[in-house]
Short mmCIF file of N, CA, C and O in Angstrom, two decimals:
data_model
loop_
_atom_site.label_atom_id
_atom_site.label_comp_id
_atom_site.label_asym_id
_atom_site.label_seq_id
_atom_site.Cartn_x
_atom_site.Cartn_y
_atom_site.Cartn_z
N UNK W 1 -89.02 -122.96 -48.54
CA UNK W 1 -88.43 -122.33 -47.39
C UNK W 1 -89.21 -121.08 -46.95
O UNK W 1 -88.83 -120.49 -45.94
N UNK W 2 -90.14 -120.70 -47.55
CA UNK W 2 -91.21 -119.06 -47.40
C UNK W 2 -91.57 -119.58 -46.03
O UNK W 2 -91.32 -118.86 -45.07
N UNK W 3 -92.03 -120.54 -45.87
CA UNK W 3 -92.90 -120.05 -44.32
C UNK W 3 -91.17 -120.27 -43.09
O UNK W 3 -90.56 -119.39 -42.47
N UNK W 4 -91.00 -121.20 -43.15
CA UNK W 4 -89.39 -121.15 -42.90
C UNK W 4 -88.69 -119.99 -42.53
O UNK W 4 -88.28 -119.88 -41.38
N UNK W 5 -88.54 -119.25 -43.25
CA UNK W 5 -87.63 -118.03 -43.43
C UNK W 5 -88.14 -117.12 -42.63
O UNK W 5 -87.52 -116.55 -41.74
N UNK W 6 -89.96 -116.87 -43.05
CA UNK W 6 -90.55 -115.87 -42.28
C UNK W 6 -90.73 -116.11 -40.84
O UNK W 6 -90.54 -115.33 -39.91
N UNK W 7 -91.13 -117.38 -40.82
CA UNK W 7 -90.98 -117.22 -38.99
C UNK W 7 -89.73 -117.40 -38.12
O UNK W 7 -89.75 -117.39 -36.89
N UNK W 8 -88.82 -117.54 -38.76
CA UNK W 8 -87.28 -117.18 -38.14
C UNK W 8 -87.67 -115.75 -38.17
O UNK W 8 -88.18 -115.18 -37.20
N UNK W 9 -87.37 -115.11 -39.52
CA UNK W 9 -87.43 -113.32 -39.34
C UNK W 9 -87.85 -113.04 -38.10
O UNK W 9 -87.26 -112.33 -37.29
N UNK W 10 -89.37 -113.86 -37.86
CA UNK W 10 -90.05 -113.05 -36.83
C UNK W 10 -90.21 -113.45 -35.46
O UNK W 10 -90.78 -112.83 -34.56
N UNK W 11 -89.83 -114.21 -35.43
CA UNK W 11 -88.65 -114.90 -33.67
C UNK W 11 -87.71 -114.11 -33.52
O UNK W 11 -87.36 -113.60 -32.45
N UNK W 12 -87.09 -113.89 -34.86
CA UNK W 12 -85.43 -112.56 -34.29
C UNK W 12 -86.25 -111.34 -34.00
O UNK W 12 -85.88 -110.65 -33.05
N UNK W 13 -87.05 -111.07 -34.51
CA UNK W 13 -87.61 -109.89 -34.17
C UNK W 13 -88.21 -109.65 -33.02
O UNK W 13 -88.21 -108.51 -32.58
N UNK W 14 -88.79 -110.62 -32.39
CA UNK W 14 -89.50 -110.97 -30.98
C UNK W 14 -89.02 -111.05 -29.68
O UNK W 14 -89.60 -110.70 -28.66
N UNK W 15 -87.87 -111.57 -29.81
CA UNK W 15 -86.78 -112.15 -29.14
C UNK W 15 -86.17 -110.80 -28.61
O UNK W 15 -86.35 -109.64 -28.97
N UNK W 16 -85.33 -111.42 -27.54
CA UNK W 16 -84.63 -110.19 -26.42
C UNK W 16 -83.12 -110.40 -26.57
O UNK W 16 -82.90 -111.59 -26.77
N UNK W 17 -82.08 -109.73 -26.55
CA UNK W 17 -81.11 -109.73 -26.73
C UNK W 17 -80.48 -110.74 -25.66
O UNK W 17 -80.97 -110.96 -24.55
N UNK W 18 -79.21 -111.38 -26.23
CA UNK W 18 -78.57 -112.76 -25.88
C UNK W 18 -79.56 -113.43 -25.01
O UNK W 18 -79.36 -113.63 -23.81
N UNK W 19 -80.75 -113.80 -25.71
CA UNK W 19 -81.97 -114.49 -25.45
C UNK W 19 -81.99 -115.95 -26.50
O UNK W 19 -81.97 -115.61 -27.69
N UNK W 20 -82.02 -117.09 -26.36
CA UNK W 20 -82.43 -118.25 -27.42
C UNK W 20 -83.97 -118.03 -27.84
O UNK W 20 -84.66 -118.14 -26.83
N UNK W 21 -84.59 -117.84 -28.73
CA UNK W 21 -86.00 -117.79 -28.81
C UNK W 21 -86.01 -118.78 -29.41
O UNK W 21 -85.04 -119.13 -30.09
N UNK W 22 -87.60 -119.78 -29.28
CA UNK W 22 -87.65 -121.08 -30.03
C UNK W 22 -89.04 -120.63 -30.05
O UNK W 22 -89.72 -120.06 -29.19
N UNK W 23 -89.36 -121.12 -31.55
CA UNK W 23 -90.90 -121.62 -31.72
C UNK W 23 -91.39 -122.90 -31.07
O UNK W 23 -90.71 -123.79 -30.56
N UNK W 24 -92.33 -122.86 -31.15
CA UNK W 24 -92.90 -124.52 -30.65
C UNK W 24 -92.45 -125.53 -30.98
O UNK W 24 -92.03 -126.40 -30.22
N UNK W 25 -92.47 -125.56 -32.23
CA UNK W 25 -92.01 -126.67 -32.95
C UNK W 25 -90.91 -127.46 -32.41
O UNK W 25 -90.81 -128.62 -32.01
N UNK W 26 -89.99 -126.33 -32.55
CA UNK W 26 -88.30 -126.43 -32.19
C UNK W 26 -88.21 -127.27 -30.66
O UNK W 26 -87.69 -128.35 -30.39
N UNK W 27 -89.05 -126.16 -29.70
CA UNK W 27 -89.70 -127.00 -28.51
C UNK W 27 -89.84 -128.36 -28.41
O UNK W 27 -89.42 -129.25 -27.66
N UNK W 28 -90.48 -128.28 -29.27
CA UNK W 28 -91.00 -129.91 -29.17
C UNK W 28 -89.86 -130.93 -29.75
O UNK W 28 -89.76 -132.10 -29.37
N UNK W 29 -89.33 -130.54 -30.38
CA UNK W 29 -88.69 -131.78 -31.18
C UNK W 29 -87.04 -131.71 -29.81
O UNK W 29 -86.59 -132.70 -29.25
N UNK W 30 -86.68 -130.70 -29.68
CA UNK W 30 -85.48 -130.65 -28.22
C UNK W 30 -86.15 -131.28 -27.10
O UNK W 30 -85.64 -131.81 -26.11
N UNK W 31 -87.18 -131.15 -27.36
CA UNK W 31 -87.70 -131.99 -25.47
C UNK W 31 -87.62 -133.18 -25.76
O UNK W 31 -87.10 -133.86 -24.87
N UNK W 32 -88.15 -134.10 -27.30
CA UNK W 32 -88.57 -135.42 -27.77
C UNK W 32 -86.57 -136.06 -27.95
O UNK W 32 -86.17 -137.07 -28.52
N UNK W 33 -86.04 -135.37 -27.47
CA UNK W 33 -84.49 -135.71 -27.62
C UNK W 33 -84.06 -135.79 -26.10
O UNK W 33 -82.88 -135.98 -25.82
N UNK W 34 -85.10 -135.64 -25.04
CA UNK W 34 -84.42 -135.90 -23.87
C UNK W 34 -83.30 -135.37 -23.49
O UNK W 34 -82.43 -136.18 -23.16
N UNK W 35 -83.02 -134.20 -23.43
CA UNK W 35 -81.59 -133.42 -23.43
C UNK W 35 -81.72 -132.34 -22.16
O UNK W 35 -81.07 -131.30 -22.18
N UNK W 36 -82.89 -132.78 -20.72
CA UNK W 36 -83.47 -131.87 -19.98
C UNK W 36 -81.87 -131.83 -18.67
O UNK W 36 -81.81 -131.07 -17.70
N UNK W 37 -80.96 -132.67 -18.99
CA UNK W 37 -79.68 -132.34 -18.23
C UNK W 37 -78.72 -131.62 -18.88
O UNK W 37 -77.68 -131.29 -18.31
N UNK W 38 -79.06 -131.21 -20.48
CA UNK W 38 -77.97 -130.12 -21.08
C UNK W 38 -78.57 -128.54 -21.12
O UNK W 38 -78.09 -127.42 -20.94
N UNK W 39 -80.09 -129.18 -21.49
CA UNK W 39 -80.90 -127.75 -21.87
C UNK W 39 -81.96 -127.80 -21.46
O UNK W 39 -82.72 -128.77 -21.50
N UNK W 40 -82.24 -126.22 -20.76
CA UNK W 40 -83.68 -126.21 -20.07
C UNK W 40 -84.48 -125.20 -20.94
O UNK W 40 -83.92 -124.16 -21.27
N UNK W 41 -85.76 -125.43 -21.33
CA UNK W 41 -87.07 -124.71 -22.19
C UNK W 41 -87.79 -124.29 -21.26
O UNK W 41 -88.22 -125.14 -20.49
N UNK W 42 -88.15 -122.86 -21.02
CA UNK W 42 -89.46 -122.49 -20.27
C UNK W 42 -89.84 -121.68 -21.26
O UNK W 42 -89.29 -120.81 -21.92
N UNK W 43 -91.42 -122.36 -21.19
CA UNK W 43 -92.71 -121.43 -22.21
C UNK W 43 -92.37 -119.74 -21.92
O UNK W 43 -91.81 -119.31 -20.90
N UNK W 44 -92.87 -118.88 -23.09
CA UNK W 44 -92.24 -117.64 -22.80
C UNK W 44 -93.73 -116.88 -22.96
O UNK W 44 -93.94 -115.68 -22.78
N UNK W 45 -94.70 -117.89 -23.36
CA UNK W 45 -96.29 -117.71 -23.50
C UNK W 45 -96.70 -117.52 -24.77
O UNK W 45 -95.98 -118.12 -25.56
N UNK W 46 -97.82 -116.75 -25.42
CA UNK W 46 -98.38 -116.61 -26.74
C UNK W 46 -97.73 -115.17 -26.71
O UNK W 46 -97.67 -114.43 -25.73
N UNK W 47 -97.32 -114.96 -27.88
CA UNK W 47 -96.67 -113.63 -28.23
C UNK W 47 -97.45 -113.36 -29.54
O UNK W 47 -97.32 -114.37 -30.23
N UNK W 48 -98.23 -112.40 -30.21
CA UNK W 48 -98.46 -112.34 -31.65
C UNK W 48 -97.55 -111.66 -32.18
O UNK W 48 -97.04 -110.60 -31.82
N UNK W 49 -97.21 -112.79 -33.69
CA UNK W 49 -96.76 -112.48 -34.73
C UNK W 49 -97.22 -112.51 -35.66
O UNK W 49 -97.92 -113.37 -36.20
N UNK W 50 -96.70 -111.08 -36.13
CA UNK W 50 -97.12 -110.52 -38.07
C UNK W 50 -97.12 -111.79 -38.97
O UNK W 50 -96.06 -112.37 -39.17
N UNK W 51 -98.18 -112.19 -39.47
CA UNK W 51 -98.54 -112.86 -40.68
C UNK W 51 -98.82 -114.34 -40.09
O UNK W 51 -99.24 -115.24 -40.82
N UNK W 52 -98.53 -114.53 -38.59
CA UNK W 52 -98.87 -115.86 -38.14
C UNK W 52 -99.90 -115.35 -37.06
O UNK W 52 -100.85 -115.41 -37.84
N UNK W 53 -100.33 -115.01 -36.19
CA UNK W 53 -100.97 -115.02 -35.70
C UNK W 53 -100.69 -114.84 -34.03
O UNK W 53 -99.99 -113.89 -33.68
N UNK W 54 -101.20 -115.68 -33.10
CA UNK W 54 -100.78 -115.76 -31.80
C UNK W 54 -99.54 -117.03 -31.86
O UNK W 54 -99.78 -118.01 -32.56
N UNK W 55 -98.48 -116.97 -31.24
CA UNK W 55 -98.00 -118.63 -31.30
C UNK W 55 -97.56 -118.28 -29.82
O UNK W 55 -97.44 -117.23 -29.20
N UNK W 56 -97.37 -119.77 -29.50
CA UNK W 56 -96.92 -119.70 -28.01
C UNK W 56 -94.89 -120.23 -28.06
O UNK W 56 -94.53 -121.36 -28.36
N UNK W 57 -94.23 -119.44 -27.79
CA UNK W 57 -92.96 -119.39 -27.97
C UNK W 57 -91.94 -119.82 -26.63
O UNK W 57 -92.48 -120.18 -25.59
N UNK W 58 -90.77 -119.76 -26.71
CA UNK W 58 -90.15 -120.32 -25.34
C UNK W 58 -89.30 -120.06 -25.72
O UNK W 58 -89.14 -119.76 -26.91
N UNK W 59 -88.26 -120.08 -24.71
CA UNK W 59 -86.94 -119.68 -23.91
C UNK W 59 -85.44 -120.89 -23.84
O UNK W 59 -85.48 -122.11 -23.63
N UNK W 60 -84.79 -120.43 -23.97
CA UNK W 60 -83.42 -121.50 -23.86
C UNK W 60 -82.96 -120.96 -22.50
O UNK W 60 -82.02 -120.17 -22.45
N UNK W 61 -83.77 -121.49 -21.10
CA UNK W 61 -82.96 -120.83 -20.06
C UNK W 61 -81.56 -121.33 -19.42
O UNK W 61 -80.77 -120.72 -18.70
N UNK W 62 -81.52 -122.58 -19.91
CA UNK W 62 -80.30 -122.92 -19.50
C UNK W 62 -79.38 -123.81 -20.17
O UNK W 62 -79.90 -124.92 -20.23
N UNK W 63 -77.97 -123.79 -20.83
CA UNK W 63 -77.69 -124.87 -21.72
C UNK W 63 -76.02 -125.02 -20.68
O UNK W 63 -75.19 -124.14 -20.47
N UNK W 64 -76.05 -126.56 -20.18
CA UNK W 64 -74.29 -126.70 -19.50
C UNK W 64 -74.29 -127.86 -20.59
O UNK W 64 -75.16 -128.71 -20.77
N UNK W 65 -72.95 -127.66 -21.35
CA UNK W 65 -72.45 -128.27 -22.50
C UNK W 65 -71.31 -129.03 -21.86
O UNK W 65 -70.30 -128.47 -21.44
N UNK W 66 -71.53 -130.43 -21.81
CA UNK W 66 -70.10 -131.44 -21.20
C UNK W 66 -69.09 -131.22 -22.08
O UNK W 66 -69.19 -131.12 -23.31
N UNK W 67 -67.99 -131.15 -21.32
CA UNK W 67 -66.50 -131.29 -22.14
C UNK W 67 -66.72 -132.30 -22.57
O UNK W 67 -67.21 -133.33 -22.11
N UNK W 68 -66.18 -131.87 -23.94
CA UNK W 68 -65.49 -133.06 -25.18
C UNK W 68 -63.79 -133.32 -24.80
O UNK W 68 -62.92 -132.49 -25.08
N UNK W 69 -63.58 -134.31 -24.29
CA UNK W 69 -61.65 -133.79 -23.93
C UNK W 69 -61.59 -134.07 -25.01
O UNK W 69 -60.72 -133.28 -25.39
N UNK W 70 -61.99 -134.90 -26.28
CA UNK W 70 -61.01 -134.54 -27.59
C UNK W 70 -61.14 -133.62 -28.16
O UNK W 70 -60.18 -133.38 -28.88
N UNK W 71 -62.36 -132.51 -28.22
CA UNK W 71 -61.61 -131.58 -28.58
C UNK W 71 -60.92 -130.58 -28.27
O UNK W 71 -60.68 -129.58 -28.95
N UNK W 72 -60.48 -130.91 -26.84
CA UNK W 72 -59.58 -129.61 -26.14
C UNK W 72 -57.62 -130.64 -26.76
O UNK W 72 -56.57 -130.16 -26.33
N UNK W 73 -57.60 -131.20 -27.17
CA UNK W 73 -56.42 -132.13 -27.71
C UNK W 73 -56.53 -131.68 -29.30
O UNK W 73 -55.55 -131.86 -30.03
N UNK W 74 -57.62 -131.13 -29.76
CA UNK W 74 -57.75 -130.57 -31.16
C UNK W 74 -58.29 -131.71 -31.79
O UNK W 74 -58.10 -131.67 -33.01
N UNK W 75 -58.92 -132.75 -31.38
CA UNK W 75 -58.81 -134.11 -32.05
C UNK W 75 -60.39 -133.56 -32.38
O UNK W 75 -60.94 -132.79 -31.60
N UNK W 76 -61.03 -134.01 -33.55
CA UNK W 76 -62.66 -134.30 -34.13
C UNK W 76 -63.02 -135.62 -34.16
O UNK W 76 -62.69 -136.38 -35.06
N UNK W 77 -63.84 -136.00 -32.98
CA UNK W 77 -64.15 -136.86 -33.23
C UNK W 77 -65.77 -137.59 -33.98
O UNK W 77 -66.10 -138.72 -34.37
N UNK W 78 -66.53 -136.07 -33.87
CA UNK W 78 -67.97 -136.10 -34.63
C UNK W 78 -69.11 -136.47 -33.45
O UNK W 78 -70.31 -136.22 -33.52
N UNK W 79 -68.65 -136.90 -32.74
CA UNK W 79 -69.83 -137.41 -32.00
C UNK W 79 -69.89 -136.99 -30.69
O UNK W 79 -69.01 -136.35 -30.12
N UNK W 80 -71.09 -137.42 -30.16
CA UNK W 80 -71.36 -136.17 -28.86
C UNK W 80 -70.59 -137.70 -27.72
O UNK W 80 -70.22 -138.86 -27.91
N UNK W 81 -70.68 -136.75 -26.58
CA UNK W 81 -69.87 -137.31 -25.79
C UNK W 81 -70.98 -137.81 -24.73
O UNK W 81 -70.64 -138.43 -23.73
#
């Protein structure tokens, strides 16, 4: 979990208040899920970070989350709607 841990640390640290910061990675694998009608990613550019270097980072600019009506009934049903 070392490299793990550290580049979270240093995304929170980078990051702007009630801001989503994502590494690339993260980027990539939310876009490869096709989810561009719940959540929108814009590149936020190369930012350098301590002990990594330059990385190029991005933004959670927009997330509209569809009602679940079961869980406004309190019901769990586990699965996305």
């Amino acid at each position: 979990f070392g490299d793990t841990v550290n580049t979270a640390s240093r995304m929170e640290s980078n990051s702007m208040k009630d801001r989503v910061h994502l590494s690339e990675s993260t980027a990539v694998l939310l876009k490869r899920q096709e989810l561009e009608s719940e959540i929108s990613i814009q590149s936020r550019g190369f930012i350098q970070v301590k002990g990594k270097g330059k990385m190029e980072t991005y933004w959670v600019s927009r997330i509209s989350q569809p009602i679940d009506e079961s869980s406004e009934k309190g019901e769990s049903s586990g699965t996305r709607s």
